[in-house]
Amino acid sequence: MLGDNATTMLKLINKARAAHGLVQVRPLDVLCSAARAHSCDMLSADYFSHDSRNGEGFASRLIRYGYGRGGYSSWCVGEVIAWGKGIYGTPEAVFRAWMASGSHRTVILDRRWRDVGLSVALGSYRGLTNVYMYTVDFGRRIR
């Protein structure tokens, strides 16, 4: 189950996708688990990267969490991450920043996506408290 901030982020993403004539993405448990683990790990280990702290890339992480390639003729994934505190940590502020960034906007509005995993974790980061860490993992598998 998504928390309030992740639910708000999903609504913002799907509203933007609909405005661009794209299908909405639907949350999948395995992608949500992968996103949750990554947000929590970044907070606990005090780093910010698409790669896990052991160097594992996000695509490998998603496979490890169960979003595999086996049995599919096509498989693709993408990820956006962010962190913020106070008014800069709200889903609306993070989403606005992503949409103002060409590379993040491209990922969010990719026509291929059908599946999504979202996580917003709260913790300490870089000596700051009450920081929100966002991970959104997108994917599509075609049989």
Short mmCIF file of N, CA and C in Angstrom, two decimals:
data_model
loop_
_atom_site.label_atom_id
_atom_site.label_comp_id
_atom_site.label_asym_id
_atom_site.label_seq_id
_atom_site.Cartn_x
_atom_site.Cartn_y
_atom_site.Cartn_z
N MET A 1 0.83 -1.19 0.00
CA MET A 1 0.00 0.00 0.00
C MET A 1 0.88 1.25 0.00
N LEU A 2 0.50 2.21 -0.81
CA LEU A 2 1.25 3.45 -0.91
C LEU A 2 0.88 4.39 0.23
N GLY A 3 1.87 5.12 0.73
CA GLY A 3 1.62 6.16 1.72
C GLY A 3 1.00 7.38 1.05
N ASP A 4 0.63 8.36 1.84
CA ASP A 4 -0.03 9.56 1.32
C ASP A 4 0.82 10.29 0.29
N ASN A 5 2.10 10.50 0.58
CA ASN A 5 2.96 11.22 -0.35
C ASN A 5 3.16 10.45 -1.66
N ALA A 6 3.31 9.14 -1.56
CA ALA A 6 3.47 8.33 -2.77
C ALA A 6 2.17 8.31 -3.58
N THR A 7 1.04 8.26 -2.90
CA THR A 7 -0.25 8.30 -3.59
C THR A 7 -0.42 9.63 -4.32
N THR A 8 -0.06 10.71 -3.67
CA THR A 8 -0.11 12.02 -4.32
C THR A 8 0.80 12.07 -5.53
N MET A 9 2.02 11.52 -5.39
CA MET A 9 2.95 11.52 -6.51
C MET A 9 2.39 10.70 -7.68
N LEU A 10 1.79 9.57 -7.40
CA LEU A 10 1.18 8.75 -8.46
C LEU A 10 0.10 9.55 -9.19
N LYS A 11 -0.72 10.27 -8.45
CA LYS A 11 -1.77 11.09 -9.08
C LYS A 11 -1.16 12.17 -9.97
N LEU A 12 -0.10 12.81 -9.49
CA LEU A 12 0.56 13.86 -10.29
C LEU A 12 1.16 13.27 -11.56
N ILE A 13 1.81 12.13 -11.44
CA ILE A 13 2.41 11.47 -12.61
C ILE A 13 1.33 11.10 -13.61
N ASN A 14 0.26 10.46 -13.15
CA ASN A 14 -0.78 10.02 -14.07
C ASN A 14 -1.56 11.18 -14.68
N LYS A 15 -1.71 12.27 -13.94
CA LYS A 15 -2.36 13.46 -14.50
C LYS A 15 -1.51 14.04 -15.65
N ALA A 16 -0.20 14.11 -15.44
CA ALA A 16 0.70 14.63 -16.49
C ALA A 16 0.71 13.69 -17.69
N ARG A 17 0.72 12.39 -17.43
CA ARG A 17 0.71 11.43 -18.53
C ARG A 17 -0.58 11.55 -19.33
N ALA A 18 -1.71 11.68 -18.65
CA ALA A 18 -3.00 11.81 -19.34
C ALA A 18 -3.04 13.09 -20.17
N ALA A 19 -2.47 14.18 -19.63
CA ALA A 19 -2.44 15.45 -20.36
C ALA A 19 -1.62 15.36 -21.63
N HIS A 20 -0.73 14.38 -21.69
CA HIS A 20 0.09 14.18 -22.89
C HIS A 20 -0.39 12.99 -23.72
N GLY A 21 -1.60 12.53 -23.45
CA GLY A 21 -2.18 11.44 -24.23
C GLY A 21 -1.57 10.08 -23.95
N LEU A 22 -0.96 9.92 -22.77
CA LEU A 22 -0.30 8.66 -22.43
C LEU A 22 -1.16 7.86 -21.47
N VAL A 23 -0.98 6.55 -21.48
CA VAL A 23 -1.72 5.70 -20.54
C VAL A 23 -1.19 5.93 -19.13
N GLN A 24 -2.07 5.70 -18.17
CA GLN A 24 -1.66 5.81 -16.78
C GLN A 24 -0.83 4.61 -16.38
N VAL A 25 0.05 4.80 -15.42
CA VAL A 25 0.84 3.69 -14.88
C VAL A 25 0.14 3.16 -13.64
N ARG A 26 0.33 1.88 -13.38
CA ARG A 26 -0.31 1.26 -12.23
C ARG A 26 0.77 0.69 -11.32
N PRO A 27 0.59 0.85 -10.02
CA PRO A 27 1.59 0.36 -9.07
C PRO A 27 1.65 -1.16 -9.04
N LEU A 28 2.85 -1.68 -9.00
CA LEU A 28 3.09 -3.12 -8.84
C LEU A 28 3.86 -3.31 -7.54
N ASP A 29 3.48 -4.32 -6.79
CA ASP A 29 4.11 -4.57 -5.49
C ASP A 29 5.62 -4.73 -5.58
N VAL A 30 6.10 -5.49 -6.59
CA VAL A 30 7.55 -5.73 -6.66
C VAL A 30 8.32 -4.44 -6.94
N LEU A 31 7.75 -3.56 -7.76
CA LEU A 31 8.42 -2.28 -8.02
C LEU A 31 8.32 -1.36 -6.81
N CYS A 32 7.20 -1.39 -6.10
CA CYS A 32 7.07 -0.59 -4.88
C CYS A 32 8.06 -1.07 -3.82
N SER A 33 8.24 -2.37 -3.71
CA SER A 33 9.22 -2.91 -2.75
C SER A 33 10.63 -2.47 -3.10
N ALA A 34 10.97 -2.52 -4.37
CA ALA A 34 12.31 -2.10 -4.81
C ALA A 34 12.51 -0.60 -4.54
N ALA A 35 11.51 0.20 -4.85
CA ALA A 35 11.60 1.64 -4.62
C ALA A 35 11.73 1.95 -3.13
N ARG A 36 10.93 1.27 -2.32
CA ARG A 36 10.97 1.48 -0.87
C ARG A 36 12.35 1.15 -0.31
N ALA A 37 12.88 0.00 -0.73
CA ALA A 37 14.19 -0.42 -0.24
C ALA A 37 15.27 0.60 -0.63
N HIS A 38 15.17 1.12 -1.86
CA HIS A 38 16.19 2.07 -2.31
C HIS A 38 16.10 3.40 -1.56
N SER A 39 14.89 3.92 -1.39
CA SER A 39 14.74 5.17 -0.63
C SER A 39 15.28 5.02 0.78
N CYS A 40 14.92 3.92 1.43
CA CYS A 40 15.37 3.69 2.81
C CYS A 40 16.88 3.49 2.88
N ASP A 41 17.44 2.79 1.91
CA ASP A 41 18.89 2.56 1.90
C ASP A 41 19.65 3.87 1.70
N MET A 42 19.16 4.73 0.81
CA MET A 42 19.84 6.01 0.60
C MET A 42 19.83 6.83 1.88
N LEU A 43 18.73 6.81 2.60
CA LEU A 43 18.69 7.55 3.87
C LEU A 43 19.61 6.92 4.91
N SER A 44 19.54 5.61 5.06
CA SER A 44 20.32 4.96 6.13
C SER A 44 21.82 5.02 5.87
N ALA A 45 22.22 5.00 4.59
CA ALA A 45 23.65 5.02 4.26
C ALA A 45 24.12 6.42 3.83
N ASP A 46 23.22 7.40 3.83
CA ASP A 46 23.57 8.79 3.55
C ASP A 46 24.22 8.97 2.17
N TYR A 47 23.54 8.45 1.14
CA TYR A 47 24.02 8.66 -0.24
C TYR A 47 22.83 8.95 -1.13
N PHE A 48 23.10 9.41 -2.35
CA PHE A 48 22.05 9.72 -3.30
C PHE A 48 22.53 9.29 -4.68
N SER A 49 21.94 8.23 -5.22
CA SER A 49 22.37 7.69 -6.50
C SER A 49 21.33 6.71 -7.02
N HIS A 50 21.31 6.55 -8.33
CA HIS A 50 20.47 5.50 -8.92
C HIS A 50 21.06 4.12 -8.61
N ASP A 51 22.34 4.06 -8.42
CA ASP A 51 23.00 2.80 -8.05
C ASP A 51 22.84 2.57 -6.56
N SER A 52 22.71 1.31 -6.19
CA SER A 52 22.70 0.95 -4.77
C SER A 52 24.08 1.18 -4.20
N ARG A 53 24.19 1.20 -2.89
CA ARG A 53 25.50 1.50 -2.28
C ARG A 53 26.54 0.45 -2.61
N ASN A 54 26.13 -0.78 -3.00
CA ASN A 54 27.09 -1.81 -3.38
C ASN A 54 27.46 -1.73 -4.86
N GLY A 55 26.96 -0.70 -5.56
CA GLY A 55 27.29 -0.50 -6.97
C GLY A 55 26.29 -1.12 -7.93
N GLU A 56 25.30 -1.83 -7.42
CA GLU A 56 24.29 -2.45 -8.27
C GLU A 56 23.44 -1.37 -8.93
N GLY A 57 23.28 -1.45 -10.25
CA GLY A 57 22.46 -0.49 -10.97
C GLY A 57 20.98 -0.70 -10.70
N PHE A 58 20.17 0.30 -11.01
CA PHE A 58 18.75 0.21 -10.69
C PHE A 58 18.07 -0.91 -11.47
N ALA A 59 18.47 -1.17 -12.71
CA ALA A 59 17.84 -2.24 -13.48
C ALA A 59 18.09 -3.60 -12.81
N SER A 60 19.30 -3.82 -12.36
CA SER A 60 19.61 -5.07 -11.66
C SER A 60 18.83 -5.17 -10.35
N ARG A 61 18.68 -4.04 -9.67
CA ARG A 61 17.90 -4.04 -8.42
C ARG A 61 16.45 -4.43 -8.69
N LEU A 62 15.87 -3.90 -9.76
CA LEU A 62 14.48 -4.22 -10.07
C LEU A 62 14.31 -5.70 -10.43
N ILE A 63 15.28 -6.25 -11.14
CA ILE A 63 15.25 -7.68 -11.44
C ILE A 63 15.33 -8.48 -10.15
N ARG A 64 16.23 -8.10 -9.27
CA ARG A 64 16.41 -8.82 -8.01
C ARG A 64 15.13 -8.79 -7.17
N TYR A 65 14.36 -7.72 -7.25
CA TYR A 65 13.12 -7.62 -6.50
C TYR A 65 11.94 -8.32 -7.19
N GLY A 66 12.17 -8.87 -8.37
CA GLY A 66 11.14 -9.67 -9.01
C GLY A 66 10.57 -9.11 -10.30
N TYR A 67 11.08 -7.97 -10.76
CA TYR A 67 10.61 -7.42 -12.03
C TYR A 67 11.57 -7.91 -13.12
N GLY A 68 11.49 -9.22 -13.39
CA GLY A 68 12.46 -9.86 -14.26
C GLY A 68 12.15 -9.77 -15.73
N ARG A 69 13.12 -10.23 -16.51
CA ARG A 69 13.03 -10.24 -17.97
C ARG A 69 12.52 -11.57 -18.52
N GLY A 70 12.69 -12.63 -17.71
CA GLY A 70 12.38 -13.98 -18.18
C GLY A 70 10.95 -14.13 -18.65
N GLY A 71 10.78 -14.71 -19.84
CA GLY A 71 9.46 -14.95 -20.40
C GLY A 71 8.87 -13.76 -21.13
N TYR A 72 9.61 -12.69 -21.26
CA TYR A 72 9.12 -11.50 -21.93
C TYR A 72 9.94 -11.21 -23.18
N SER A 73 9.27 -10.79 -24.24
CA SER A 73 9.98 -10.45 -25.48
C SER A 73 10.57 -9.05 -25.41
N SER A 74 9.99 -8.22 -24.54
CA SER A 74 10.48 -6.84 -24.38
C SER A 74 10.43 -6.47 -22.90
N TRP A 75 11.45 -5.77 -22.46
CA TRP A 75 11.58 -5.36 -21.05
C TRP A 75 12.32 -4.05 -21.02
N CYS A 76 11.79 -3.07 -20.31
CA CYS A 76 12.50 -1.80 -20.15
C CYS A 76 12.11 -1.18 -18.81
N VAL A 77 13.05 -0.42 -18.24
CA VAL A 77 12.83 0.22 -16.95
C VAL A 77 13.45 1.61 -16.94
N GLY A 78 12.97 2.44 -16.04
CA GLY A 78 13.51 3.78 -15.83
C GLY A 78 13.30 4.17 -14.38
N GLU A 79 14.03 5.18 -13.94
CA GLU A 79 13.93 5.58 -12.54
C GLU A 79 14.16 7.08 -12.41
N VAL A 80 13.42 7.69 -11.49
CA VAL A 80 13.69 9.06 -11.07
C VAL A 80 13.79 9.05 -9.55
N ILE A 81 14.71 9.84 -9.03
CA ILE A 81 14.90 9.95 -7.59
C ILE A 81 15.02 11.43 -7.22
N ALA A 82 14.70 11.72 -5.98
CA ALA A 82 14.82 13.10 -5.49
C ALA A 82 14.80 13.07 -3.97
N TRP A 83 15.26 14.18 -3.39
CA TRP A 83 15.12 14.36 -1.95
C TRP A 83 14.80 15.82 -1.69
N GLY A 84 14.11 16.05 -0.58
CA GLY A 84 13.77 17.41 -0.22
C GLY A 84 13.31 17.50 1.22
N LYS A 85 13.35 18.71 1.73
CA LYS A 85 12.98 18.99 3.12
C LYS A 85 12.01 20.16 3.13
N GLY A 86 11.08 20.14 4.06
CA GLY A 86 10.13 21.24 4.18
C GLY A 86 9.31 21.39 2.91
N ILE A 87 9.14 22.64 2.47
CA ILE A 87 8.33 22.87 1.27
C ILE A 87 8.95 22.26 0.02
N TYR A 88 10.26 21.99 0.05
CA TYR A 88 10.95 21.37 -1.09
C TYR A 88 10.84 19.86 -1.08
N GLY A 89 10.24 19.31 -0.04
CA GLY A 89 10.09 17.87 0.06
C GLY A 89 8.68 17.38 -0.21
N THR A 90 7.77 18.28 -0.56
CA THR A 90 6.40 17.87 -0.85
C THR A 90 6.35 17.18 -2.21
N PRO A 91 5.38 16.30 -2.41
CA PRO A 91 5.25 15.66 -3.73
C PRO A 91 5.10 16.68 -4.86
N GLU A 92 4.35 17.74 -4.60
CA GLU A 92 4.14 18.76 -5.63
C GLU A 92 5.45 19.46 -6.01
N ALA A 93 6.26 19.80 -5.02
CA ALA A 93 7.54 20.48 -5.30
C ALA A 93 8.50 19.56 -6.02
N VAL A 94 8.58 18.32 -5.59
CA VAL A 94 9.47 17.35 -6.25
C VAL A 94 9.01 17.11 -7.68
N PHE A 95 7.70 16.95 -7.87
CA PHE A 95 7.18 16.71 -9.21
C PHE A 95 7.47 17.91 -10.12
N ARG A 96 7.25 19.12 -9.63
CA ARG A 96 7.55 20.31 -10.43
C ARG A 96 9.02 20.34 -10.84
N ALA A 97 9.90 20.00 -9.92
CA ALA A 97 11.34 19.98 -10.24
C ALA A 97 11.65 18.93 -11.31
N TRP A 98 11.06 17.76 -11.16
CA TRP A 98 11.27 16.73 -12.18
C TRP A 98 10.78 17.18 -13.55
N MET A 99 9.60 17.79 -13.58
CA MET A 99 9.05 18.20 -14.88
C MET A 99 9.81 19.38 -15.48
N ALA A 100 10.53 20.12 -14.67
CA ALA A 100 11.36 21.22 -15.17
C ALA A 100 12.72 20.73 -15.66
N SER A 101 13.03 19.46 -15.40
CA SER A 101 14.29 18.86 -15.83
C SER A 101 14.03 17.99 -17.04
N GLY A 102 14.69 18.30 -18.14
CA GLY A 102 14.47 17.55 -19.37
C GLY A 102 14.63 16.05 -19.23
N SER A 103 15.67 15.61 -18.54
CA SER A 103 15.93 14.17 -18.43
C SER A 103 14.89 13.48 -17.55
N HIS A 104 14.47 14.13 -16.47
CA HIS A 104 13.46 13.53 -15.61
C HIS A 104 12.09 13.52 -16.28
N ARG A 105 11.78 14.61 -16.94
CA ARG A 105 10.51 14.72 -17.67
C ARG A 105 10.41 13.63 -18.72
N THR A 106 11.50 13.39 -19.42
CA THR A 106 11.52 12.35 -20.45
C THR A 106 11.21 10.98 -19.87
N VAL A 107 11.77 10.69 -18.71
CA VAL A 107 11.49 9.39 -18.08
C VAL A 107 10.01 9.32 -17.68
N ILE A 108 9.51 10.33 -17.01
CA ILE A 108 8.12 10.31 -16.53
C ILE A 108 7.13 10.20 -17.68
N LEU A 109 7.41 10.86 -18.79
CA LEU A 109 6.48 10.88 -19.92
C LEU A 109 6.84 9.88 -21.01
N ASP A 110 7.62 8.88 -20.69
CA ASP A 110 7.95 7.84 -21.67
C ASP A 110 6.68 7.04 -21.97
N ARG A 111 6.36 6.91 -23.25
CA ARG A 111 5.13 6.24 -23.67
C ARG A 111 5.12 4.75 -23.37
N ARG A 112 6.31 4.17 -23.13
CA ARG A 112 6.38 2.72 -22.92
C ARG A 112 5.84 2.27 -21.57
N TRP A 113 5.89 3.10 -20.56
CA TRP A 113 5.60 2.65 -19.21
C TRP A 113 4.15 2.22 -19.01
N ARG A 114 4.00 1.14 -18.24
CA ARG A 114 2.68 0.67 -17.78
C ARG A 114 2.70 0.40 -16.28
N ASP A 115 3.87 0.07 -15.74
CA ASP A 115 4.01 -0.32 -14.34
C ASP A 115 4.85 0.72 -13.60
N VAL A 116 4.60 0.84 -12.29
CA VAL A 116 5.35 1.81 -11.50
C VAL A 116 5.49 1.31 -10.06
N GLY A 117 6.57 1.70 -9.45
CA GLY A 117 6.77 1.51 -8.01
C GLY A 117 7.17 2.84 -7.43
N LEU A 118 6.54 3.24 -6.35
CA LEU A 118 6.81 4.54 -5.74
C LEU A 118 7.11 4.38 -4.27
N SER A 119 8.02 5.21 -3.79
CA SER A 119 8.31 5.23 -2.36
C SER A 119 8.74 6.63 -1.95
N VAL A 120 8.25 7.04 -0.80
CA VAL A 120 8.69 8.28 -0.18
C VAL A 120 9.03 7.93 1.26
N ALA A 121 10.32 7.95 1.58
CA ALA A 121 10.78 7.62 2.94
C ALA A 121 11.19 8.90 3.65
N LEU A 122 10.99 8.90 4.94
CA LEU A 122 11.32 10.07 5.77
C LEU A 122 12.45 9.70 6.72
N GLY A 123 13.49 10.55 6.76
CA GLY A 123 14.60 10.27 7.66
C GLY A 123 15.62 11.39 7.65
N SER A 124 16.83 11.06 8.06
CA SER A 124 17.93 12.03 8.08
C SER A 124 18.82 11.81 6.87
N TYR A 125 19.34 12.92 6.34
CA TYR A 125 20.20 12.87 5.17
C TYR A 125 21.14 14.07 5.21
N ARG A 126 22.43 13.79 5.05
CA ARG A 126 23.46 14.84 5.04
C ARG A 126 23.35 15.77 6.25
N GLY A 127 23.07 15.20 7.40
CA GLY A 127 22.98 15.97 8.63
C GLY A 127 21.66 16.69 8.83
N LEU A 128 20.75 16.57 7.90
CA LEU A 128 19.43 17.20 8.00
C LEU A 128 18.42 16.17 8.49
N THR A 129 17.46 16.62 9.28
CA THR A 129 16.39 15.73 9.74
C THR A 129 15.12 16.01 8.94
N ASN A 130 14.19 15.09 9.02
CA ASN A 130 12.89 15.23 8.34
C ASN A 130 13.03 15.46 6.84
N VAL A 131 13.90 14.67 6.22
CA VAL A 131 14.12 14.72 4.78
C VAL A 131 13.27 13.64 4.13
N TYR A 132 12.63 13.99 3.02
CA TYR A 132 11.86 13.02 2.23
C TYR A 132 12.73 12.54 1.07
N MET A 133 12.85 11.22 0.95
CA MET A 133 13.62 10.60 -0.14
C MET A 133 12.64 9.89 -1.06
N TYR A 134 12.65 10.28 -2.32
CA TYR A 134 11.73 9.75 -3.32
C TYR A 134 12.45 8.80 -4.28
N THR A 135 11.82 7.69 -4.57
CA THR A 135 12.24 6.80 -5.64
C THR A 135 11.00 6.39 -6.41
N VAL A 136 11.04 6.58 -7.73
CA VAL A 136 9.96 6.12 -8.60
C VAL A 136 10.59 5.26 -9.69
N ASP A 137 10.17 4.00 -9.73
CA ASP A 137 10.67 3.04 -10.72
C ASP A 137 9.56 2.74 -11.72
N PHE A 138 9.87 2.92 -12.99
CA PHE A 138 8.92 2.66 -14.07
C PHE A 138 9.34 1.41 -14.83
N GLY A 139 8.38 0.73 -15.42
CA GLY A 139 8.73 -0.44 -16.20
C GLY A 139 7.63 -0.85 -17.16
N ARG A 140 8.04 -1.73 -18.07
CA ARG A 140 7.09 -2.36 -18.97
C ARG A 140 7.69 -3.69 -19.42
N ARG A 141 6.84 -4.70 -19.37
CA ARG A 141 7.21 -6.02 -19.87
C ARG A 141 6.15 -6.45 -20.86
N ILE A 142 6.59 -6.98 -22.00
CA ILE A 142 5.66 -7.45 -23.04
C ILE A 142 5.99 -8.91 -23.32
N ARG A 143 4.98 -9.73 -23.28
CA ARG A 143 5.16 -11.18 -23.56
C ARG A 143 5.34 -11.41 -25.04
#
